[in-house]
Structure formats: structure tokens, C-alpha cells
Short mmCIF file of C-alpha atoms (C1' of nucleotides) in Angstrom, two decimals:
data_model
loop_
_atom_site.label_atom_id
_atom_site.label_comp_id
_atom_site.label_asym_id
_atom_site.label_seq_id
_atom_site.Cartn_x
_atom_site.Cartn_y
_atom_site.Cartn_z
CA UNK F 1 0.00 0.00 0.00
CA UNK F 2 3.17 2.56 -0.19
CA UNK F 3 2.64 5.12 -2.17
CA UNK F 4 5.78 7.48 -3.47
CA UNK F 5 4.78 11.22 -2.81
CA UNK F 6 5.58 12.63 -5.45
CA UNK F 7 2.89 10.37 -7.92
CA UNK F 8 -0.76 10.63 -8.04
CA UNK F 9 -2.46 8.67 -5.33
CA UNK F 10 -4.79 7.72 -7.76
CA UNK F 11 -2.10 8.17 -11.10
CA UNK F 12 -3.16 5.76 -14.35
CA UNK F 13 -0.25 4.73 -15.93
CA UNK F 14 -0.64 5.78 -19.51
CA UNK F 15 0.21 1.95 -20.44
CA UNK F 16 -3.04 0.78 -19.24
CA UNK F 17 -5.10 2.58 -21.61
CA UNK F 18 -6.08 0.54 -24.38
CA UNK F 19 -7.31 3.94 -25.79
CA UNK F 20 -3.62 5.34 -25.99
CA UNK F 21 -2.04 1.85 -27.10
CA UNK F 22 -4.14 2.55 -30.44
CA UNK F 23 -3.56 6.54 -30.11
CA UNK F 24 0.22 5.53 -30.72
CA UNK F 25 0.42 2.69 -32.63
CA UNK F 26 -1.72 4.96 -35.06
CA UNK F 27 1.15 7.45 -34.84
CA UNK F 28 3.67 4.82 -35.27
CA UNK F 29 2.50 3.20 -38.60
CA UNK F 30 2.20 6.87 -39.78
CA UNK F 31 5.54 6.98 -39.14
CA UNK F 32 6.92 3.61 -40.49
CA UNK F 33 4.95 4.66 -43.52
CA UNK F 34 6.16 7.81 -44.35
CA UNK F 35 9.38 7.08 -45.64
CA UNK F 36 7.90 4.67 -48.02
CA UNK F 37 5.12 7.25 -49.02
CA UNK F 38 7.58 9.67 -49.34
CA UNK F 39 9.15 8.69 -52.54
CA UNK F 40 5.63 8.69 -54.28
CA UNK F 41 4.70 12.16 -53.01
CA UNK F 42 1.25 10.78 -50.90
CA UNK F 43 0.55 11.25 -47.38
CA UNK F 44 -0.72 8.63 -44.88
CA UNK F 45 -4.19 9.17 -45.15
CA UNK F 46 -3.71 9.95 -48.95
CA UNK F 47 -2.59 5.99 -48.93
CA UNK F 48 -5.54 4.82 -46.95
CA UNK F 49 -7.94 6.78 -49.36
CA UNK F 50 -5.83 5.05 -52.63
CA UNK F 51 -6.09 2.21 -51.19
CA UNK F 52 -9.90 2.06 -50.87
CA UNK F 53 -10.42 3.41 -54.07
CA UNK F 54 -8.62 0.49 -55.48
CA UNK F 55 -10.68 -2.10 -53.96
CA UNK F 56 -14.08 -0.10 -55.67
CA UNK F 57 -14.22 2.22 -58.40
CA UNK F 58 -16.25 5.28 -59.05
CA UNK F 59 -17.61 5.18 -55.95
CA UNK F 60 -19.05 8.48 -54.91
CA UNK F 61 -17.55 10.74 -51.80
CA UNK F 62 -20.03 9.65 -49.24
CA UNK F 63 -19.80 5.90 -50.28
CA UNK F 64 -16.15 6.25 -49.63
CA UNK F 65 -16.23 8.12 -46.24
CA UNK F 66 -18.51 5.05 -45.07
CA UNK F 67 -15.22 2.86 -45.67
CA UNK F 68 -12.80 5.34 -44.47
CA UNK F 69 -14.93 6.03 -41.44
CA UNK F 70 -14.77 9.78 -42.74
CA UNK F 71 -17.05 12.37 -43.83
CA UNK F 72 -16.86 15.26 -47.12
CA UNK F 73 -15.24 17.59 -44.41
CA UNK F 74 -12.64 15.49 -44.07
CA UNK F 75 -12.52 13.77 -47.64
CA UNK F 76 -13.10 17.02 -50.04
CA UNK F 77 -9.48 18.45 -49.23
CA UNK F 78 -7.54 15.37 -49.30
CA UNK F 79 -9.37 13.99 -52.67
CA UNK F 80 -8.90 17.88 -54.42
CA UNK F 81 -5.33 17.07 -53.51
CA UNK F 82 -4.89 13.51 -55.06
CA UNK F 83 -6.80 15.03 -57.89
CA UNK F 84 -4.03 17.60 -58.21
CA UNK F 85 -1.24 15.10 -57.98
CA UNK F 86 -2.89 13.40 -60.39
CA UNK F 87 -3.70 10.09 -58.90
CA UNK F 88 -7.79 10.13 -59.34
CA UNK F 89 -10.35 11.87 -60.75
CA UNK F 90 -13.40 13.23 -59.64
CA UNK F 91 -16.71 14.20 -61.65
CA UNK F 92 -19.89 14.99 -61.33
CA UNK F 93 -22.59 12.11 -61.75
CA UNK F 94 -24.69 13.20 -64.65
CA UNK F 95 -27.50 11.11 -63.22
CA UNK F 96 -27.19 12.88 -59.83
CA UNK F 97 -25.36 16.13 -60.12
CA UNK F 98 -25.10 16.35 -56.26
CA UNK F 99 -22.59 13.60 -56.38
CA UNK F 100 -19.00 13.70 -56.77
CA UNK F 101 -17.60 10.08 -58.32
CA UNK F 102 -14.26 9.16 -58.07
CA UNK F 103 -11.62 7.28 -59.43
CA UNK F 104 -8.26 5.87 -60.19
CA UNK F 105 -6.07 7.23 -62.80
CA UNK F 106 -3.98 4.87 -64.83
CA UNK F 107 -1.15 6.74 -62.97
CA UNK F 108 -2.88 6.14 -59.48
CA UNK F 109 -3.72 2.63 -59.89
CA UNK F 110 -0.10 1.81 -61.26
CA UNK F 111 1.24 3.25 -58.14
CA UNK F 112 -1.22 1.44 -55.54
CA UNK F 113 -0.82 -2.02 -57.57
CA UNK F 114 3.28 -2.18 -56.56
CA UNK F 115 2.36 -2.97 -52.89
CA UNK F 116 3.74 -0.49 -50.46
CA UNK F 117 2.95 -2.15 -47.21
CA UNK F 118 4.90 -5.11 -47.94
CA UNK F 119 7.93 -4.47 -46.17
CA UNK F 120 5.60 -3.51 -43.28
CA UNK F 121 4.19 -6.65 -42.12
CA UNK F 122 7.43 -7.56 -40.95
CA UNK F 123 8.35 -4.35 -38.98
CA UNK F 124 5.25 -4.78 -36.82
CA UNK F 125 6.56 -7.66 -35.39
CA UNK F 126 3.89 -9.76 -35.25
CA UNK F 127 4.01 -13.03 -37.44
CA UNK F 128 1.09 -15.54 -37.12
CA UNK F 129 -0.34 -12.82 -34.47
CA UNK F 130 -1.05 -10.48 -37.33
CA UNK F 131 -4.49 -11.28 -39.02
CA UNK F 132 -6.05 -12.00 -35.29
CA UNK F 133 -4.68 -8.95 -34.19
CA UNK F 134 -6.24 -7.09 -37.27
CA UNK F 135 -9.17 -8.61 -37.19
CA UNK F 136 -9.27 -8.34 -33.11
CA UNK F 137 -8.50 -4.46 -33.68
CA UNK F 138 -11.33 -3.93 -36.48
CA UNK F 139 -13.95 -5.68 -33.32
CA UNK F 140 -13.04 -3.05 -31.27
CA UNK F 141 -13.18 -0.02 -33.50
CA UNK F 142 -16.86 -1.08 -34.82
CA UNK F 143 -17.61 -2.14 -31.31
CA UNK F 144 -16.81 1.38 -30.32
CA UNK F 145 -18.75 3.02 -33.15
CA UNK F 146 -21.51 0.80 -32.30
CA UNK F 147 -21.52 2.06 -28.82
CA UNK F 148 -20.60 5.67 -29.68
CA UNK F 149 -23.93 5.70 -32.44
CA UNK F 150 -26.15 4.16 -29.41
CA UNK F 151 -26.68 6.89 -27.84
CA UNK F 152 -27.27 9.95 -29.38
CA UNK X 1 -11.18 -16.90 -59.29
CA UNK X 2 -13.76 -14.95 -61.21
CA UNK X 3 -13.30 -11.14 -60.93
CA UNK X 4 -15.61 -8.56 -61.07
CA UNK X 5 -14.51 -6.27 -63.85
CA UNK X 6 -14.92 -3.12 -62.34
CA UNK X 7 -13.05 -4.04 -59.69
CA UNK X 8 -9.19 -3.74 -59.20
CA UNK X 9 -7.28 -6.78 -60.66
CA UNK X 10 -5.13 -6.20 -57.80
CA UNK X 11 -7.67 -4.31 -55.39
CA UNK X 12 -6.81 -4.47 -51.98
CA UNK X 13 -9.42 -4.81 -49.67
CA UNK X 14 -9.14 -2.01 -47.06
CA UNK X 15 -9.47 -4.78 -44.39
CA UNK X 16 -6.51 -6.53 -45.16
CA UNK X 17 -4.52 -3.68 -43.58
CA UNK X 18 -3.54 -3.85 -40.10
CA UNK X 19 -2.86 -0.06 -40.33
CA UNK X 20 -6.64 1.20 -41.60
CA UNK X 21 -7.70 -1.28 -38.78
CA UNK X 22 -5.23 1.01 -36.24
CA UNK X 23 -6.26 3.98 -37.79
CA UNK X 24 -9.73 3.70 -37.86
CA UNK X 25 -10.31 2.31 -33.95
CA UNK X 26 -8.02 5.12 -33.23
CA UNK X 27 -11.18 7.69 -34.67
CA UNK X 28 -13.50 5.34 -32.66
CA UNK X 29 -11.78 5.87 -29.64
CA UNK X 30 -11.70 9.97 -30.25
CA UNK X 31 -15.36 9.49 -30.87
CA UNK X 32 -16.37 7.49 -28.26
CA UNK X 33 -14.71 9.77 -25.82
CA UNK X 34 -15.83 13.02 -27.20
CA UNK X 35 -19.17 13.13 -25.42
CA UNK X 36 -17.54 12.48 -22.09
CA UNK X 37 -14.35 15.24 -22.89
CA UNK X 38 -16.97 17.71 -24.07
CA UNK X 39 -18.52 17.89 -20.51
CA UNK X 40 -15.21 19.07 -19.37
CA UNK X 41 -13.87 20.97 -21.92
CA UNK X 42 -10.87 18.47 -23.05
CA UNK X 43 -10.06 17.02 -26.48
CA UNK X 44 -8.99 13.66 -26.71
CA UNK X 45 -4.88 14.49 -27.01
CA UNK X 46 -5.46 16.57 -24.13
CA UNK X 47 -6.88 14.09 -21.87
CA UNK X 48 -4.14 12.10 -22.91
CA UNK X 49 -1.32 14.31 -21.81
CA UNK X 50 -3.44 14.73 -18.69
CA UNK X 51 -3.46 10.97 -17.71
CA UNK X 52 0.19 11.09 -18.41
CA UNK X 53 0.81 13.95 -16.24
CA UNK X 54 -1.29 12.12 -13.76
CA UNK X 55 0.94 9.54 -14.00
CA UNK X 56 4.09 11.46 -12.78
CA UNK X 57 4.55 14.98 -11.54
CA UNK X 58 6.41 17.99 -12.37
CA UNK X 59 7.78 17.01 -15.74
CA UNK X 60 9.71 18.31 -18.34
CA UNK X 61 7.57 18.87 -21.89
CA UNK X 62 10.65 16.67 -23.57
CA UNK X 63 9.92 13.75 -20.79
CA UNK X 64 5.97 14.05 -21.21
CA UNK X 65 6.76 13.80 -25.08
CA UNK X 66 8.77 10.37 -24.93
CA UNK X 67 5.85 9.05 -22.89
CA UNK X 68 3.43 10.13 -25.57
CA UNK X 69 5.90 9.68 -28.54
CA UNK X 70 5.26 13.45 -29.36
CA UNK X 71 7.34 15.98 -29.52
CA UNK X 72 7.39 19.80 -28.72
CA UNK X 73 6.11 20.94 -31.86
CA UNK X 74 3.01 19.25 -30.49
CA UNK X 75 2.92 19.35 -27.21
CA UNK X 76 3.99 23.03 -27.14
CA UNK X 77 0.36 24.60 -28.11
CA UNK X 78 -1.69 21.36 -26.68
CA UNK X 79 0.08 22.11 -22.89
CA UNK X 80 -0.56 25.86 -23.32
CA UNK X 81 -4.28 25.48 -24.03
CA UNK X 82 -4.24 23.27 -21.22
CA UNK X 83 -2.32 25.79 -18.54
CA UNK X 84 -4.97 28.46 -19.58
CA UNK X 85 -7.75 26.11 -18.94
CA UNK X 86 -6.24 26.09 -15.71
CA UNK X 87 -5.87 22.20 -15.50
CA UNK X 88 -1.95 22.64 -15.46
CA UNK X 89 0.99 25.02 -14.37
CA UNK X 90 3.85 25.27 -16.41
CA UNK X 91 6.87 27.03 -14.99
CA UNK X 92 10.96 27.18 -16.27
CA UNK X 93 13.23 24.88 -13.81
CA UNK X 94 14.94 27.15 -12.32
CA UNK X 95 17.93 25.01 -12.40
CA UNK X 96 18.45 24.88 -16.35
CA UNK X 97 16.01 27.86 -17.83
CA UNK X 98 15.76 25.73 -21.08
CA UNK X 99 13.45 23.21 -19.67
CA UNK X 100 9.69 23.64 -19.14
CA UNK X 101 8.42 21.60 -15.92
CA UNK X 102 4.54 20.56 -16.13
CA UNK X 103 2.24 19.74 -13.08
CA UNK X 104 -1.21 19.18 -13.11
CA UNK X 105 -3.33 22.24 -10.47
CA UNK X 106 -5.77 20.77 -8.16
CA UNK X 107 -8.39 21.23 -10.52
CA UNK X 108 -6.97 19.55 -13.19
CA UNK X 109 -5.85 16.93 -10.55
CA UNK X 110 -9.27 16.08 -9.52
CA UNK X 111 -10.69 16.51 -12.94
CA UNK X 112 -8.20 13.55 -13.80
CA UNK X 113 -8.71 11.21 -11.07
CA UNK X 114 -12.62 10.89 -11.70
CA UNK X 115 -12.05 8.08 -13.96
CA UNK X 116 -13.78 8.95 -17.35
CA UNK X 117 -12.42 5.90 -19.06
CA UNK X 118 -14.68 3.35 -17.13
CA UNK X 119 -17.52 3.61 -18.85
CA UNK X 120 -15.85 2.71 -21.93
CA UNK X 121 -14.01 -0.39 -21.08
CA UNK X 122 -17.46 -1.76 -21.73
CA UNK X 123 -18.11 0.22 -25.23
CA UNK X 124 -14.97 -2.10 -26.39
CA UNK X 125 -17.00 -5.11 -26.23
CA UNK X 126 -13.61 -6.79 -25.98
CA UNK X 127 -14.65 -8.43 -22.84
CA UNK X 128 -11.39 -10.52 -20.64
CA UNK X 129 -9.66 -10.08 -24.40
CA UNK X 130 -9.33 -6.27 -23.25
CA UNK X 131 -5.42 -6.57 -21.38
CA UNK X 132 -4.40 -8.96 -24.15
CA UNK X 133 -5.34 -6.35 -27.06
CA UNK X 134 -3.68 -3.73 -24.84
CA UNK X 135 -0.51 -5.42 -24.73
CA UNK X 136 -0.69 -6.60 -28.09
CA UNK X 137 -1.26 -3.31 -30.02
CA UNK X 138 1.28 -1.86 -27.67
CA UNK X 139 4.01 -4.07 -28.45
CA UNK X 140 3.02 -3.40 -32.24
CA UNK X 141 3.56 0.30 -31.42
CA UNK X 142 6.92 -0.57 -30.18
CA UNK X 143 7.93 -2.79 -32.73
CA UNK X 144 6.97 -0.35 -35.54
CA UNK X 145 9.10 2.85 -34.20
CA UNK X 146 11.90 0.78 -33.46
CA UNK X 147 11.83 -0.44 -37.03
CA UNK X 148 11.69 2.96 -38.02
CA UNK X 149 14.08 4.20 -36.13
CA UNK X 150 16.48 1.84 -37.30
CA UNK X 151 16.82 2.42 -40.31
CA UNK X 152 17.49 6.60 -40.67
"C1'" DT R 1 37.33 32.48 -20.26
"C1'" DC R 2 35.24 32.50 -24.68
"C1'" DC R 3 33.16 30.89 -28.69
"C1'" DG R 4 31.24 27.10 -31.23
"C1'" DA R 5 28.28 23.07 -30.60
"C1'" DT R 6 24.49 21.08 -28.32
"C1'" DT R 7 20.02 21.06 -26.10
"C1'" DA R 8 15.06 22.39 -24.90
"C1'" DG R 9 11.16 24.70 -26.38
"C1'" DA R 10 8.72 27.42 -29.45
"C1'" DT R 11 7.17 28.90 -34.03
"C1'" DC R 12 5.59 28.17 -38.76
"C1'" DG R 13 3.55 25.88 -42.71
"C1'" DG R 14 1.15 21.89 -44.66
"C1'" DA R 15 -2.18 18.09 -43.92
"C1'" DT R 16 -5.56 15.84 -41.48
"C1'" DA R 17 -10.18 15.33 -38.22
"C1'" DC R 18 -14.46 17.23 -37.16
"C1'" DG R 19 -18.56 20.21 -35.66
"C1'" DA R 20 -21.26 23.71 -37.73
"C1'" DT R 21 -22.81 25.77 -41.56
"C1'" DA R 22 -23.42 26.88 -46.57
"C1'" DT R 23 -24.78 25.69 -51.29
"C1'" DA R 24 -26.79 23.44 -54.93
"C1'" DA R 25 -29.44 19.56 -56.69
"C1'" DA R 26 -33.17 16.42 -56.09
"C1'" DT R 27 -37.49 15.12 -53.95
"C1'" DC R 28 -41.95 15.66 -52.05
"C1'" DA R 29 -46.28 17.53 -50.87
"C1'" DA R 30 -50.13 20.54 -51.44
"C1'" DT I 1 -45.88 23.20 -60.45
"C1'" DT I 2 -43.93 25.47 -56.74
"C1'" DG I 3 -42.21 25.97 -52.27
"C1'" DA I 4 -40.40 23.28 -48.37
"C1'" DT I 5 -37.51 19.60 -47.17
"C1'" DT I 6 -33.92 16.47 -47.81
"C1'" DT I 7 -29.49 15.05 -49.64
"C1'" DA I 8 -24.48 15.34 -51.29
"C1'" DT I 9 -20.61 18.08 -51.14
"C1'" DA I 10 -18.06 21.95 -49.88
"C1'" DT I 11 -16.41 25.62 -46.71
"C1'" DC I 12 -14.85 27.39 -42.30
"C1'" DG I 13 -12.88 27.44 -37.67
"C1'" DT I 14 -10.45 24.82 -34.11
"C1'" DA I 15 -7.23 21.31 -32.73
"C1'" DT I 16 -3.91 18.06 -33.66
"C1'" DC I 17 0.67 15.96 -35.97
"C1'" DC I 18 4.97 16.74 -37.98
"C1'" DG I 19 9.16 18.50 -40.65
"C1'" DA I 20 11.93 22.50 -40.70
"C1'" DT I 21 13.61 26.27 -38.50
"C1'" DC I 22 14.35 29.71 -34.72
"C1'" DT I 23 15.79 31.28 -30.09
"C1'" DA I 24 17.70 31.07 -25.79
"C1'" DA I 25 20.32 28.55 -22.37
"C1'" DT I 26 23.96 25.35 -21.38
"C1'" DC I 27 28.09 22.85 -22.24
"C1'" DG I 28 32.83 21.95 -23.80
"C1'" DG I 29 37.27 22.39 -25.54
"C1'" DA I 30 41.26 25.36 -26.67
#
DNA sequence: TCCGATTAGATCGGATACGATATAAATCAA
DNA sequence: TTGATTTATATCGTATCCGATCTAATCGGA
């Protein structure tokens, strides 16, 4: 029952947060990544978006915020910006002018096809842990949106 | 082995990757905290650096970074908005004027120990799998900056 | 002791997140 | 059909992150 003076009676360590073990692992892949990402002029979340985009085409802003977990506030910005590099495109739907479609340029697609993340799965150190891990991680996020959503 | 056609030869599916899984439980967690930060005027990265404060006493902002694998750049604006909230003090150590020493007021001290995360330990629906994701996505964390520190 | 190198924070610019709001297109009801 | 409502994006303000750079304090060697 000691307790040293100087520390909280009631301190939490920081390590027994699940919430900050995701916090800064997020931080950490962002940084594992960037060197990689780098070279091909796209951020992190630039990556994530490419990355989505190549798994469905044309999809329209809102369809992809539902994947990203992201809304047009958040989107409109980064996809101006890949449009600008040059790595989509985005157009109005003709049958829904509201709607902005987007996709991959033959440029984009050629970069997101050479997979970047390779080297990756080694540098997080988890072998056969890996896919339960992801797939443990995913639980918990849509667990948490589930809960988050609930009340409101 | 059929394909779709409009679908990327190579498409990767979005939740293949260990880092969108990361990523996107990290905006859970922001989310599903929000509603409990608003009611005390904290953001998520604040509350954050307030646990860690809680944690240990009187630190410097370079010490309170390596715990949060942030750096003053960050920190530097984030601690300020928290010292005029009045939840923290932050004062030059008189011993080496360079260095910026943080402590948490009484305020911000009680504020802290009223455990906000409780309530979500449930959200996570992780169940007794809770200390074992912990320590796994934290060791993933490490594993990931020490591979990218290594090679620089 | 003195001056160059190092160290600790702070500042600045670019890129996310996100709540609130704006705008334009589509829909619906009277 | 027209005016009100809804929907899909976009814009704006605030708060992170982070690389690059700045400033002030300290240290170290000649």
C-alpha cells in the first residue's frame, strides 16, 4: 500500500489505456509509412484513401467516407489534392449532379498495384499474431462506433 | 477466381490492412470519448497528456513527449491550451532555464482522477480479451518505431 | 574564459479530423 | 408546379501531428 509522494495517489499509468495503445500505434505506422510514401509524393491518409479506391471504383464521396470512417469535411481536401497530384479523378454524376464520383487514374492505380505495405508486415513484429490482431483491432473499433452511435 | 470487372485486378481490400484497422479504432476511440471530454472541456490528445501527467509529476515537456511519442512541436500549443484552462501550471526549472516543468493544479488533478475511461471499457465489447489487445497493439507500437528508427 | 556546438522549447507551414454551416441539386407535398 | 424539405458536397474554424527552422540557455574544448 506505499505510495511514493511525489505520484498521483490515484495516477493511471498511460500503459493501461487501451485507448492510448491505439492513439500511438496509429502514430507509429504513420511513421513507419512515411518514408515509403515519401518517394511517391502521398501522405498517410492519402494511402488509406488510394487504397480504398482500389478495392471499388467510381464510388461516390459519401460511399467512400462510409469505408474510411470519414465524412466530405474530411474527404473534399484530401481527394482535391490527389486530384491535383494526379492520382484520381473526380466528376460529377450526370444522373445525380449532387454527387462527386471518383476514381483511379492509370497513374494512381499503377502506383497502388506495386504494394507499399509489404515491407511492413514484418516491422510490426507480429508473425502468425497479425491477421487476429487485425481482425481483433477492427472488433473493437466497430464495437466502439456501435456504442458511440447508441446513444445519441 | 472470377473477378468482377470493375473491380481492381489487384484491389486491396481495405481490411486486409492492419494499419486502416489502427487507424480507424483510433477515430473510434476519439469518438467514443468526445461526449464524455466535451462535458469538461478536453479534447482527446489533451486528456491524454493529462493521464500522463497524472501519472508522474512535475515534468519536463521533452519527458511528457517520450511518454506520448510526441514531440514539442506538439505538445507546445496542446500544454498551453491546457495551462490556460487552468488544468496545469507550467513554470521554467529554475535550475536549467531551457526546460519547461509541467504539473497538473488541483483542478486539473481532480478533474483527472474521476475516472472517465470506465464507462468505456465496456463500449470495447472486448470483454477478458481487453489486457491482451492492450498489450498486443502496444508491443506493435513498439515494434513499428523501433523499425523505423532503425533504419534513418 | 570564450566561442562554437548542443540542447530544450517554441514557431511556422502543410495536412488531417471534425462540428457547424453553406450551397446546390433532387425530392416531395399541397 | 412550386415551395419546403432532404441530400451530397463543400467551406470554415479549431485542434492536432509533424518536418523544418528559430531562439535562448547550457556545455565543452582550446
Amino acid at each position: 500500500m506505499a505510495r511514493s509522494p511525489k505520484t498521483a495517489p490515484k495516477g493511471r499509468k498511460l500503459s493501461n489505456f487501451l485507448c492510448f495503445a491505439v492513439y500511438s500505434a496509429n502514430l507509429a505506422f504513420g511513421r513507419a509509412y512515411k518514408p515509403l510514401l515519401d518517394k511517391v509524393g502521398l501522405t498517410y491518409t492519402q494511402y488509406i484513401a488510394m487504397v480504398a479506391l482500389s478495392d471499388e471504383d467510381e464510388v461516390t464521396v459519401s460511399a467512400l467516407g462510409e469505408k474510411l470512417f470519414l465524412e466530405s469535411n474530411t474527404l473534399t481536401p484530401i481527394l482535391k489534392k490527389l486530384e491535383q497530384t494526379g492520382y484520381i479523378k473526380r466528376y460529377r454524376d450526370p444522373a445525380d449532379e449532387r454527387q462527386v464520383r471518383l476514381s483511379l487514374t492509370p497513374v494512381g492505380r499503377k502506383l497502388i498495384e506495386q504494394d507499399l505495405s509489404v515491407s511492413l508486415v514484418e516491422a510490426t513484429g507480429l508473425g502468425d499474431e497479425f491477421p487476429v490482431v487485425q481482425q481483433t483491432v477492427s472488433r473493437l473499433r466497430d464495437n466502439l462506433l456501435r456504442a458511440t452511435k447508441a446513444d445519441d
